[in-house]
mmCIF file of C-alpha atoms in Angstrom:
data_model
loop_
_atom_site.group_PDB
_atom_site.id
_atom_site.type_symbol
_atom_site.label_atom_id
_atom_site.label_comp_id
_atom_site.label_asym_id
_atom_site.label_seq_id
_atom_site.Cartn_x
_atom_site.Cartn_y
_atom_site.Cartn_z
ATOM 1 C CA MET A 62 65.469 6.783 -9.828
ATOM 2 C CA THR A 63 63.230 7.563 -6.883
ATOM 3 C CA ASN A 64 60.946 10.144 -8.475
ATOM 4 C CA HIS A 65 58.883 8.738 -11.335
ATOM 5 C CA ASP A 66 56.107 11.368 -11.426
ATOM 6 C CA ASP A 67 57.358 12.748 -14.716
ATOM 7 C CA ILE A 68 57.497 9.246 -16.213
ATOM 8 C CA GLU A 69 54.196 7.841 -14.923
ATOM 9 C CA PRO A 70 51.508 10.094 -13.403
ATOM 10 C CA ALA A 71 49.730 9.108 -10.191
ATOM 11 C CA GLN A 72 46.944 6.574 -10.801
ATOM 12 C CA ALA A 73 43.433 6.922 -9.449
ATOM 13 C CA LEU A 74 42.242 4.257 -7.011
ATOM 14 C CA SER A 75 40.756 1.252 -8.760
ATOM 15 C CA PRO A 76 37.152 0.130 -8.108
ATOM 16 C CA THR A 77 38.505 -3.033 -6.511
ATOM 17 C CA ASP A 78 40.588 -0.997 -4.054
ATOM 18 C CA TYR A 79 37.531 1.082 -3.171
ATOM 19 C CA VAL A 80 35.411 -2.033 -2.484
ATOM 20 C CA LEU A 81 38.129 -3.615 -0.331
ATOM 21 C CA SER A 82 38.582 -0.402 1.654
ATOM 22 C CA GLU A 83 34.819 -0.155 2.283
ATOM 23 C CA LEU A 84 34.692 -3.783 3.442
ATOM 24 C CA GLN A 85 37.617 -3.190 5.812
ATOM 25 C CA LEU A 86 36.025 -0.074 7.289
ATOM 26 C CA PHE A 87 32.340 -1.005 7.423
ATOM 27 C CA GLY A 88 31.998 -4.707 6.623
ATOM 28 C CA TYR A 89 29.425 -6.120 4.182
ATOM 29 C CA ARG A 90 26.494 -3.829 3.454
ATOM 30 C CA PRO A 91 23.817 -4.866 0.945
ATOM 31 C CA PHE A 92 22.398 -2.341 -1.493
ATOM 32 C CA ASP A 93 18.832 -1.137 -1.003
ATOM 33 C CA ASP A 94 17.571 -3.516 -3.702
ATOM 34 C CA GLN A 95 19.366 -6.594 -2.304
ATOM 35 C CA PRO A 96 18.150 -9.023 0.371
ATOM 36 C CA ASP A 97 20.456 -9.052 3.378
ATOM 37 C CA PRO A 98 22.076 -12.510 3.843
ATOM 38 C CA ARG A 99 23.437 -11.795 7.318
ATOM 39 C CA PRO A 100 21.941 -13.836 10.203
ATOM 40 C CA LEU A 101 19.405 -12.458 12.654
ATOM 41 C CA PRO A 102 20.281 -12.281 16.377
ATOM 42 C CA GLU A 103 19.364 -15.363 18.381
ATOM 43 C CA GLY A 104 16.497 -15.308 20.864
ATOM 44 C CA LYS A 105 18.744 -15.705 23.904
ATOM 45 C CA MET A 106 20.893 -12.771 22.776
ATOM 46 C CA ILE A 107 17.787 -10.613 22.258
ATOM 47 C CA ALA A 108 16.419 -11.453 25.706
ATOM 48 C CA GLY A 109 19.761 -10.715 27.346
ATOM 49 C CA ALA A 110 20.196 -7.415 25.503
ATOM 50 C CA VAL A 111 16.725 -6.212 26.500
ATOM 51 C CA VAL A 112 17.289 -7.158 30.142
ATOM 52 C CA ASP A 113 20.560 -5.225 30.123
ATOM 53 C CA MET A 114 18.891 -2.140 28.591
ATOM 54 C CA PHE A 115 16.109 -2.014 31.172
ATOM 55 C CA ASP A 116 18.369 -2.869 34.110
ATOM 56 C CA ALA A 117 20.773 -0.105 33.066
ATOM 57 C CA LEU A 118 18.003 2.497 32.913
ATOM 58 C CA VAL A 119 16.501 1.445 36.230
ATOM 59 C CA ALA A 120 19.855 1.296 38.018
ATOM 60 C CA THR A 121 20.918 4.678 36.651
ATOM 61 C CA LEU A 122 17.725 6.641 37.305
ATOM 62 C CA SER A 123 16.413 5.062 40.513
ATOM 63 C CA ASP A 124 16.894 7.151 43.672
ATOM 64 C CA THR A 125 17.813 10.176 41.576
ATOM 65 C CA ARG A 126 16.026 13.334 40.572
ATOM 66 C CA LEU A 127 15.207 11.677 37.220
ATOM 67 C CA GLU A 128 13.259 8.810 38.781
ATOM 68 C CA PRO A 129 9.874 10.471 37.949
ATOM 69 C CA ASP A 130 10.849 10.185 34.283
ATOM 70 C CA LEU A 131 11.715 6.505 34.530
ATOM 71 C CA HIS A 132 8.246 5.158 33.744
ATOM 72 C CA GLU A 133 7.955 7.226 30.570
ATOM 73 C CA LEU A 134 11.461 6.299 29.444
ATOM 74 C CA LEU A 135 10.749 2.585 29.918
ATOM 75 C CA TRP A 136 7.474 2.938 28.005
ATOM 76 C CA SER A 137 9.289 4.739 25.190
ATOM 77 C CA THR A 138 11.900 1.986 25.028
ATOM 78 C CA VAL A 139 9.179 -0.564 24.315
ATOM 79 C CA ASN A 140 7.517 1.833 21.884
ATOM 80 C CA MET A 141 10.787 2.184 19.954
ATOM 81 C CA PHE A 142 10.597 -1.508 19.006
ATOM 82 C CA HIS A 143 6.841 -1.284 18.409
ATOM 83 C CA ARG A 144 7.312 1.546 15.928
ATOM 84 C CA ALA A 145 10.080 -0.404 14.207
ATOM 85 C CA VAL A 146 7.633 -3.294 13.688
ATOM 86 C CA GLU A 147 5.087 -0.889 12.179
ATOM 87 C CA ARG A 148 7.731 0.478 9.808
ATOM 88 C CA ILE A 149 8.552 -3.033 8.579
ATOM 89 C CA GLU A 150 4.812 -3.686 8.110
ATOM 90 C CA ARG A 151 4.574 -0.687 5.778
ATOM 91 C CA GLN A 152 7.572 -1.964 3.809
ATOM 92 C CA LEU A 153 5.881 -5.367 3.597
ATOM 93 C CA ASP A 154 2.781 -3.721 2.110
ATOM 94 C CA ASP A 155 4.946 -2.066 -0.542
ATOM 95 C CA ASN A 156 6.708 -5.368 -1.205
ATOM 96 C CA GLU A 157 3.365 -7.146 -1.659
ATOM 97 C CA GLN A 158 2.352 -4.616 -4.299
ATOM 98 C CA ALA A 159 5.735 -5.033 -6.003
ATOM 99 C CA GLN A 160 5.245 -8.805 -6.074
ATOM 100 C CA HIS A 161 1.752 -8.451 -7.586
ATOM 101 C CA LYS A 162 3.142 -6.091 -10.221
ATOM 102 C CA SER A 163 6.048 -8.406 -11.029
ATOM 103 C CA GLN A 164 3.707 -11.390 -11.309
ATOM 104 C CA ARG A 165 1.551 -9.538 -13.831
ATOM 105 C CA GLU A 166 4.622 -8.578 -15.865
ATOM 106 C CA GLN A 167 5.981 -12.116 -16.194
ATOM 107 C CA ASN A 168 6.578 -12.880 -19.874
ATOM 108 C CA GLY A 169 8.930 -15.848 -19.684
ATOM 109 C CA SER A 170 12.093 -13.759 -19.856
ATOM 110 C CA GLU A 171 14.978 -14.275 -17.449
ATOM 111 C CA VAL A 172 14.985 -10.590 -16.488
ATOM 112 C CA ARG A 173 11.370 -10.680 -15.278
ATOM 113 C CA SER A 174 11.914 -13.992 -13.533
ATOM 114 C CA VAL A 175 14.968 -12.710 -11.660
ATOM 115 C CA GLU A 176 13.075 -9.557 -10.656
ATOM 116 C CA LEU A 177 10.231 -11.635 -9.175
ATOM 117 C CA GLU A 178 12.731 -13.812 -7.306
ATOM 118 C CA ARG A 179 14.391 -10.671 -5.915
ATOM 119 C CA VAL A 180 11.213 -9.038 -4.581
ATOM 120 C CA THR A 181 10.049 -12.387 -3.177
ATOM 121 C CA ALA A 182 13.355 -12.819 -1.331
ATOM 122 C CA GLU A 183 13.033 -9.258 -0.019
ATOM 123 C CA GLY A 184 9.549 -10.084 1.280
ATOM 124 C CA ILE A 185 10.828 -13.149 3.122
ATOM 125 C CA THR A 186 13.635 -11.105 4.661
ATOM 126 C CA LEU A 187 11.169 -8.419 5.766
ATOM 127 C CA ILE A 188 8.950 -11.016 7.446
ATOM 128 C CA GLU A 189 11.937 -12.430 9.327
ATOM 129 C CA ARG A 190 13.028 -8.936 10.387
ATOM 130 C CA ARG A 191 9.492 -8.098 11.550
ATOM 131 C CA ASN A 192 9.268 -11.289 13.623
ATOM 132 C CA CYS A 193 12.663 -10.600 15.177
ATOM 133 C CA LEU A 194 11.689 -7.038 16.092
ATOM 134 C CA GLU A 195 8.427 -8.345 17.553
ATOM 135 C CA LEU A 196 10.517 -10.595 19.808
ATOM 136 C CA PHE A 197 12.516 -7.513 20.885
ATOM 137 C CA ARG A 198 9.241 -5.700 21.619
ATOM 138 C CA ASP A 199 7.663 -8.624 23.477
ATOM 139 C CA GLN A 200 10.752 -9.068 25.644
ATOM 140 C CA ALA A 201 10.743 -5.326 26.338
ATOM 141 C CA ILE A 202 7.069 -5.508 27.331
ATOM 142 C CA GLU A 203 7.904 -8.223 29.867
ATOM 143 C CA ARG A 204 10.681 -6.138 31.389
ATOM 144 C CA PHE A 205 8.430 -3.067 31.463
ATOM 145 C CA GLU A 206 5.794 -4.992 33.396
ATOM 146 C CA VAL A 207 8.420 -6.424 35.789
ATOM 147 C CA HIS A 208 9.874 -3.007 36.622
ATOM 148 C CA THR A 209 6.660 -0.934 36.671
ATOM 149 C CA GLY A 210 4.004 -3.442 37.710
ATOM 150 C CA SER A 211 1.692 -2.185 34.931
ATOM 151 C CA SER A 212 0.810 -3.482 31.475
ATOM 152 C CA TRP A 213 2.291 -1.871 28.368
ATOM 153 C CA ARG A 214 -0.194 -0.768 25.697
ATOM 154 C CA PRO A 215 0.404 1.263 22.520
ATOM 155 C CA ARG A 216 -1.147 4.712 22.464
ATOM 156 C CA SER A 217 -2.271 4.161 18.876
ATOM 157 C CA GLY A 218 -2.588 1.187 16.570
ATOM 158 C CA SER A 219 -2.737 -2.509 17.397
ATOM 159 C CA LEU A 220 -0.418 -4.811 19.304
ATOM 160 C CA VAL A 221 -0.116 -7.982 17.227
ATOM 161 C CA ASN A 222 2.273 -10.920 17.506
ATOM 162 C CA HIS A 223 2.605 -12.456 14.040
ATOM 163 C CA ARG A 224 4.818 -15.323 15.240
ATOM 164 C CA ALA A 225 2.040 -16.641 17.478
ATOM 165 C CA LEU A 226 -0.792 -15.130 15.401
ATOM 166 C CA THR A 227 -2.284 -13.420 18.432
ATOM 167 C CA ALA A 228 -3.358 -9.871 19.185
ATOM 168 C CA ALA A 229 -2.941 -8.460 22.668
ATOM 169 C CA MET A 230 -4.732 -5.258 21.729
ATOM 170 C CA ILE A 231 -6.550 -4.238 18.566
ATOM 171 C CA ASP A 232 -7.238 -0.625 17.689
ATOM 172 C CA SER A 233 -10.878 -0.068 16.772
ATOM 173 C CA ARG A 234 -9.931 1.347 13.363
ATOM 174 C CA ASP A 235 -7.818 -1.728 12.610
ATOM 175 C CA PHE A 236 -10.676 -3.966 13.737
ATOM 176 C CA ILE A 237 -13.214 -2.223 11.519
ATOM 177 C CA ALA A 238 -10.867 -2.315 8.517
ATOM 178 C CA ALA A 239 -10.141 -6.033 9.040
ATOM 179 C CA LYS A 240 -13.850 -6.767 9.458
ATOM 180 C CA ARG A 241 -14.656 -4.984 6.227
ATOM 181 C CA ARG A 242 -11.896 -6.859 4.407
ATOM 182 C CA SER A 243 -13.147 -10.217 5.685
ATOM 183 C CA GLU A 244 -16.711 -9.394 4.660
ATOM 184 C CA THR A 245 -15.553 -8.264 1.229
ATOM 185 C CA GLU A 246 -13.466 -11.394 0.718
ATOM 186 C CA VAL A 247 -16.526 -13.547 1.385
ATOM 187 C CA MET A 248 -18.530 -11.618 -1.186
ATOM 188 C CA LEU A 249 -15.716 -11.221 -3.717
ATOM 189 C CA PRO A 250 -15.876 -13.941 -6.379
ATOM 190 C CA GLN A 251 -12.666 -15.801 -7.127
ATOM 191 C CA GLY A 252 -11.210 -15.461 -10.605
ATOM 192 C CA ALA A 253 -9.383 -13.163 -13.006
ATOM 193 C CA LYS A 254 -10.676 -9.649 -12.444
ATOM 194 C CA ILE A 255 -11.229 -7.557 -15.576
ATOM 195 C CA ALA A 256 -12.198 -3.892 -15.228
ATOM 196 C CA LEU A 257 -14.301 -2.165 -17.887
ATOM 197 C CA THR A 258 -14.941 1.520 -18.297
ATOM 198 C CA GLY A 259 -16.861 3.422 -20.944
ATOM 199 C CA GLY A 260 -18.882 6.580 -21.476
ATOM 200 C CA LEU A 261 -22.632 7.056 -21.067
ATOM 201 C CA ASP A 262 -22.964 7.838 -24.771
ATOM 202 C CA PHE A 263 -21.041 4.862 -26.128
ATOM 203 C CA ASN A 264 -23.606 2.284 -27.241
ATOM 204 C CA ASP A 265 -21.801 -0.001 -29.695
ATOM 205 C CA HIS A 266 -23.144 -3.158 -28.109
ATOM 206 C CA ARG A 267 -21.763 -5.422 -30.837
ATOM 207 C CA LEU A 268 -18.200 -4.222 -30.245
ATOM 208 C CA ILE A 269 -18.546 -4.446 -26.464
ATOM 209 C CA TRP A 270 -20.015 -7.977 -26.544
ATOM 210 C CA GLU A 271 -17.431 -9.131 -29.084
ATOM 211 C CA ARG A 272 -14.490 -7.870 -27.018
ATOM 212 C CA LEU A 273 -15.916 -9.239 -23.775
ATOM 213 C CA ASP A 274 -16.453 -12.645 -25.397
ATOM 214 C CA LYS A 275 -12.800 -12.727 -26.471
ATOM 215 C CA VAL A 276 -11.574 -11.870 -22.991
ATOM 216 C CA HIS A 277 -13.968 -14.424 -21.480
ATOM 217 C CA ALA A 278 -12.662 -17.110 -23.823
ATOM 218 C CA LYS A 279 -9.137 -16.396 -22.597
ATOM 219 C CA HIS A 280 -10.183 -16.137 -18.931
ATOM 220 C CA PRO A 281 -13.164 -18.457 -18.327
ATOM 221 C CA ASP A 282 -13.116 -17.610 -14.601
ATOM 222 C CA MET A 283 -13.213 -13.853 -15.186
ATOM 223 C CA VAL A 284 -14.953 -11.428 -12.839
ATOM 224 C CA LEU A 285 -16.171 -8.231 -14.472
ATOM 225 C CA LEU A 286 -15.617 -4.928 -12.656
ATOM 226 C CA HIS A 287 -17.461 -1.873 -13.981
ATOM 227 C CA GLY A 288 -18.804 1.484 -12.878
ATOM 228 C CA GLY A 289 -22.490 0.532 -12.728
ATOM 229 C CA SER A 290 -23.622 3.393 -14.995
ATOM 230 C CA PRO A 291 -27.368 3.478 -15.791
ATOM 231 C CA LYS A 292 -26.710 3.625 -19.531
ATOM 232 C CA GLY A 293 -23.945 3.399 -22.097
ATOM 233 C CA ALA A 294 -20.999 1.003 -22.256
ATOM 234 C CA GLU A 295 -21.115 -0.124 -18.642
ATOM 235 C CA LEU A 296 -24.822 -0.976 -18.749
ATOM 236 C CA ILE A 297 -24.219 -2.998 -21.926
ATOM 237 C CA ALA A 298 -21.330 -4.803 -20.212
ATOM 238 C CA SER A 299 -23.531 -5.530 -17.203
ATOM 239 C CA LYS A 300 -26.180 -7.118 -19.422
ATOM 240 C CA TRP A 301 -23.474 -9.157 -21.166
ATOM 241 C CA ALA A 302 -22.279 -10.473 -17.792
ATOM 242 C CA ALA A 303 -25.822 -11.386 -16.743
ATOM 243 C CA THR A 304 -26.395 -13.239 -20.036
ATOM 244 C CA ARG A 305 -23.050 -15.082 -19.933
ATOM 245 C CA LYS A 306 -23.396 -15.894 -16.215
ATOM 246 C CA VAL A 307 -20.174 -14.031 -15.451
ATOM 247 C CA PRO A 308 -19.838 -12.629 -11.892
ATOM 248 C CA GLN A 309 -19.816 -8.834 -11.875
ATOM 249 C CA ILE A 310 -19.132 -6.090 -9.352
ATOM 250 C CA ALA A 311 -20.580 -2.632 -9.933
ATOM 251 C CA PHE A 312 -18.577 0.244 -8.435
ATOM 252 C CA LYS A 313 -21.131 3.046 -8.361
ATOM 253 C CA PRO A 314 -19.886 6.517 -7.405
ATOM 254 C CA ASP A 315 -20.791 7.683 -3.904
ATOM 255 C CA TRP A 316 -21.986 11.185 -4.751
ATOM 256 C CA THR A 317 -23.212 11.861 -1.208
ATOM 257 C CA LYS A 318 -19.840 11.169 0.364
ATOM 258 C CA HIS A 319 -17.425 12.409 -2.316
ATOM 259 C CA ALA A 320 -19.476 14.944 -4.352
ATOM 260 C CA LYS A 321 -17.691 15.845 -7.601
ATOM 261 C CA ALA A 322 -14.760 13.575 -6.764
ATOM 262 C CA ALA A 323 -17.028 10.511 -6.565
ATOM 263 C CA PRO A 324 -16.174 9.015 -10.010
ATOM 264 C CA PHE A 325 -12.449 9.341 -9.350
ATOM 265 C CA LYS A 326 -12.759 7.788 -5.880
ATOM 266 C CA ARG A 327 -14.730 4.999 -7.539
ATOM 267 C CA ASN A 328 -11.832 4.466 -9.959
ATOM 268 C CA ASP A 329 -9.438 4.155 -7.020
ATOM 269 C CA ALA A 330 -11.669 1.571 -5.335
ATOM 270 C CA MET A 331 -11.888 -0.477 -8.522
ATOM 271 C CA LEU A 332 -8.104 -0.552 -8.923
ATOM 272 C CA GLU A 333 -7.620 -1.616 -5.300
ATOM 273 C CA LEU A 334 -8.776 -5.082 -6.397
ATOM 274 C CA LEU A 335 -5.786 -5.166 -8.791
ATOM 275 C CA PRO A 336 -7.526 -6.293 -11.990
ATOM 276 C CA ILE A 337 -5.315 -8.069 -14.518
ATOM 277 C CA GLY A 338 -6.465 -5.667 -17.245
ATOM 278 C CA VAL A 339 -8.687 -2.669 -18.019
ATOM 279 C CA MET A 340 -10.994 -2.562 -21.046
ATOM 280 C CA HIS A 341 -11.290 1.095 -22.070
ATOM 281 C CA PHE A 342 -14.116 2.251 -24.332
ATOM 282 C CA PRO A 343 -14.595 5.885 -25.436
ATOM 283 C CA GLY A 344 -15.921 8.254 -22.819
ATOM 284 C CA THR A 345 -14.804 11.293 -20.847
ATOM 285 C CA GLY A 346 -11.932 12.248 -18.586
ATOM 286 C CA ILE A 347 -13.324 9.844 -15.985
ATOM 287 C CA GLN A 348 -12.529 6.875 -18.239
ATOM 288 C CA ASP A 349 -9.120 8.343 -19.096
ATOM 289 C CA ASN A 350 -8.428 8.826 -15.377
ATOM 290 C CA LEU A 351 -9.000 5.124 -14.721
ATOM 291 C CA ALA A 352 -6.749 4.157 -17.630
ATOM 292 C CA ASP A 353 -3.942 6.492 -16.528
ATOM 293 C CA LYS A 354 -4.044 5.243 -12.930
ATOM 294 C CA ALA A 355 -4.072 1.628 -14.122
ATOM 295 C CA LYS A 356 -0.938 2.238 -16.172
ATOM 296 C CA ARG A 357 0.825 3.680 -13.131
ATOM 297 C CA PHE A 358 0.007 0.441 -11.291
ATOM 298 C CA GLY A 359 1.429 -1.548 -14.185
ATOM 299 C CA ILE A 360 -2.018 -2.866 -15.179
ATOM 300 C CA PRO A 361 -2.478 -3.383 -18.951
ATOM 301 C CA VAL A 362 -5.066 -1.119 -20.624
ATOM 302 C CA TRP A 363 -6.860 -2.294 -23.770
ATOM 303 C CA ARG A 364 -8.496 0.514 -25.731
ATOM 304 C CA PHE A 365 -11.414 -0.180 -28.077
ATOM 305 C CA GLY A 366 -13.623 1.923 -30.291
ATOM 306 C CA GLY A 367 -11.382 4.960 -30.488
ATOM 307 C CA ALA A 368 -7.899 6.287 -31.140
#
């Protein structure tokens, strides 16, 4: 009774066996959509590891034919951590957009609530990872300066320490972008942003005023975003805003800079403010373009006056 293959065929591995085998081989690994609960390395361990890395390179390459390459290799070691920080920053930008989208989609359901909790936890984890990698980079900068006698500076981008909220070096492009954002934030009224788009030939002012009044009643702090057209639906909406004392921002196309693409670039700029909804009145492909892009961002589109 030693051979039972003809009585009971060989069984495939169970899912539980697969999970246990993976844990034995590789340890715990979170999925891409899960926050990682494992601890971050302590500051003393980071400092010691960086010292060991630099000391090993210096001891190995000094007084050898590779010594002329030592400076560049030490610079690249610091840059490795600097680039890692930049990568986390890009992931944080994506996470911020995901959080905005999830906030707009909240409807009281447990599924939406859990999703928002998940992306929020991911954002917190990313911030902690970024700060830890900045500590790696800052320690590496210190060792670079000790061994070379010169200051480390990135060849592109800014050198910012988010833990201490300081900037050792700011790239001019980053400075200009931050300056523009700060100026815009001063000018940008606070409140629920509602975008409106409509064609030059759509002049049903009663419908437009009626719909705007309903939205205003629901969002008393609303800020109206529109395309600033000289006639049609957007002009009517602008006059409504002036009469109702509602703040408005006109996004006029920059024909000089963007030529034929100007209306579509204008649509992109309007959606960058992440309005909570888009009021769509009949028009052309320009209006449809704004509505389609809004839907891709998860922004609700309310269509009036047409199919």
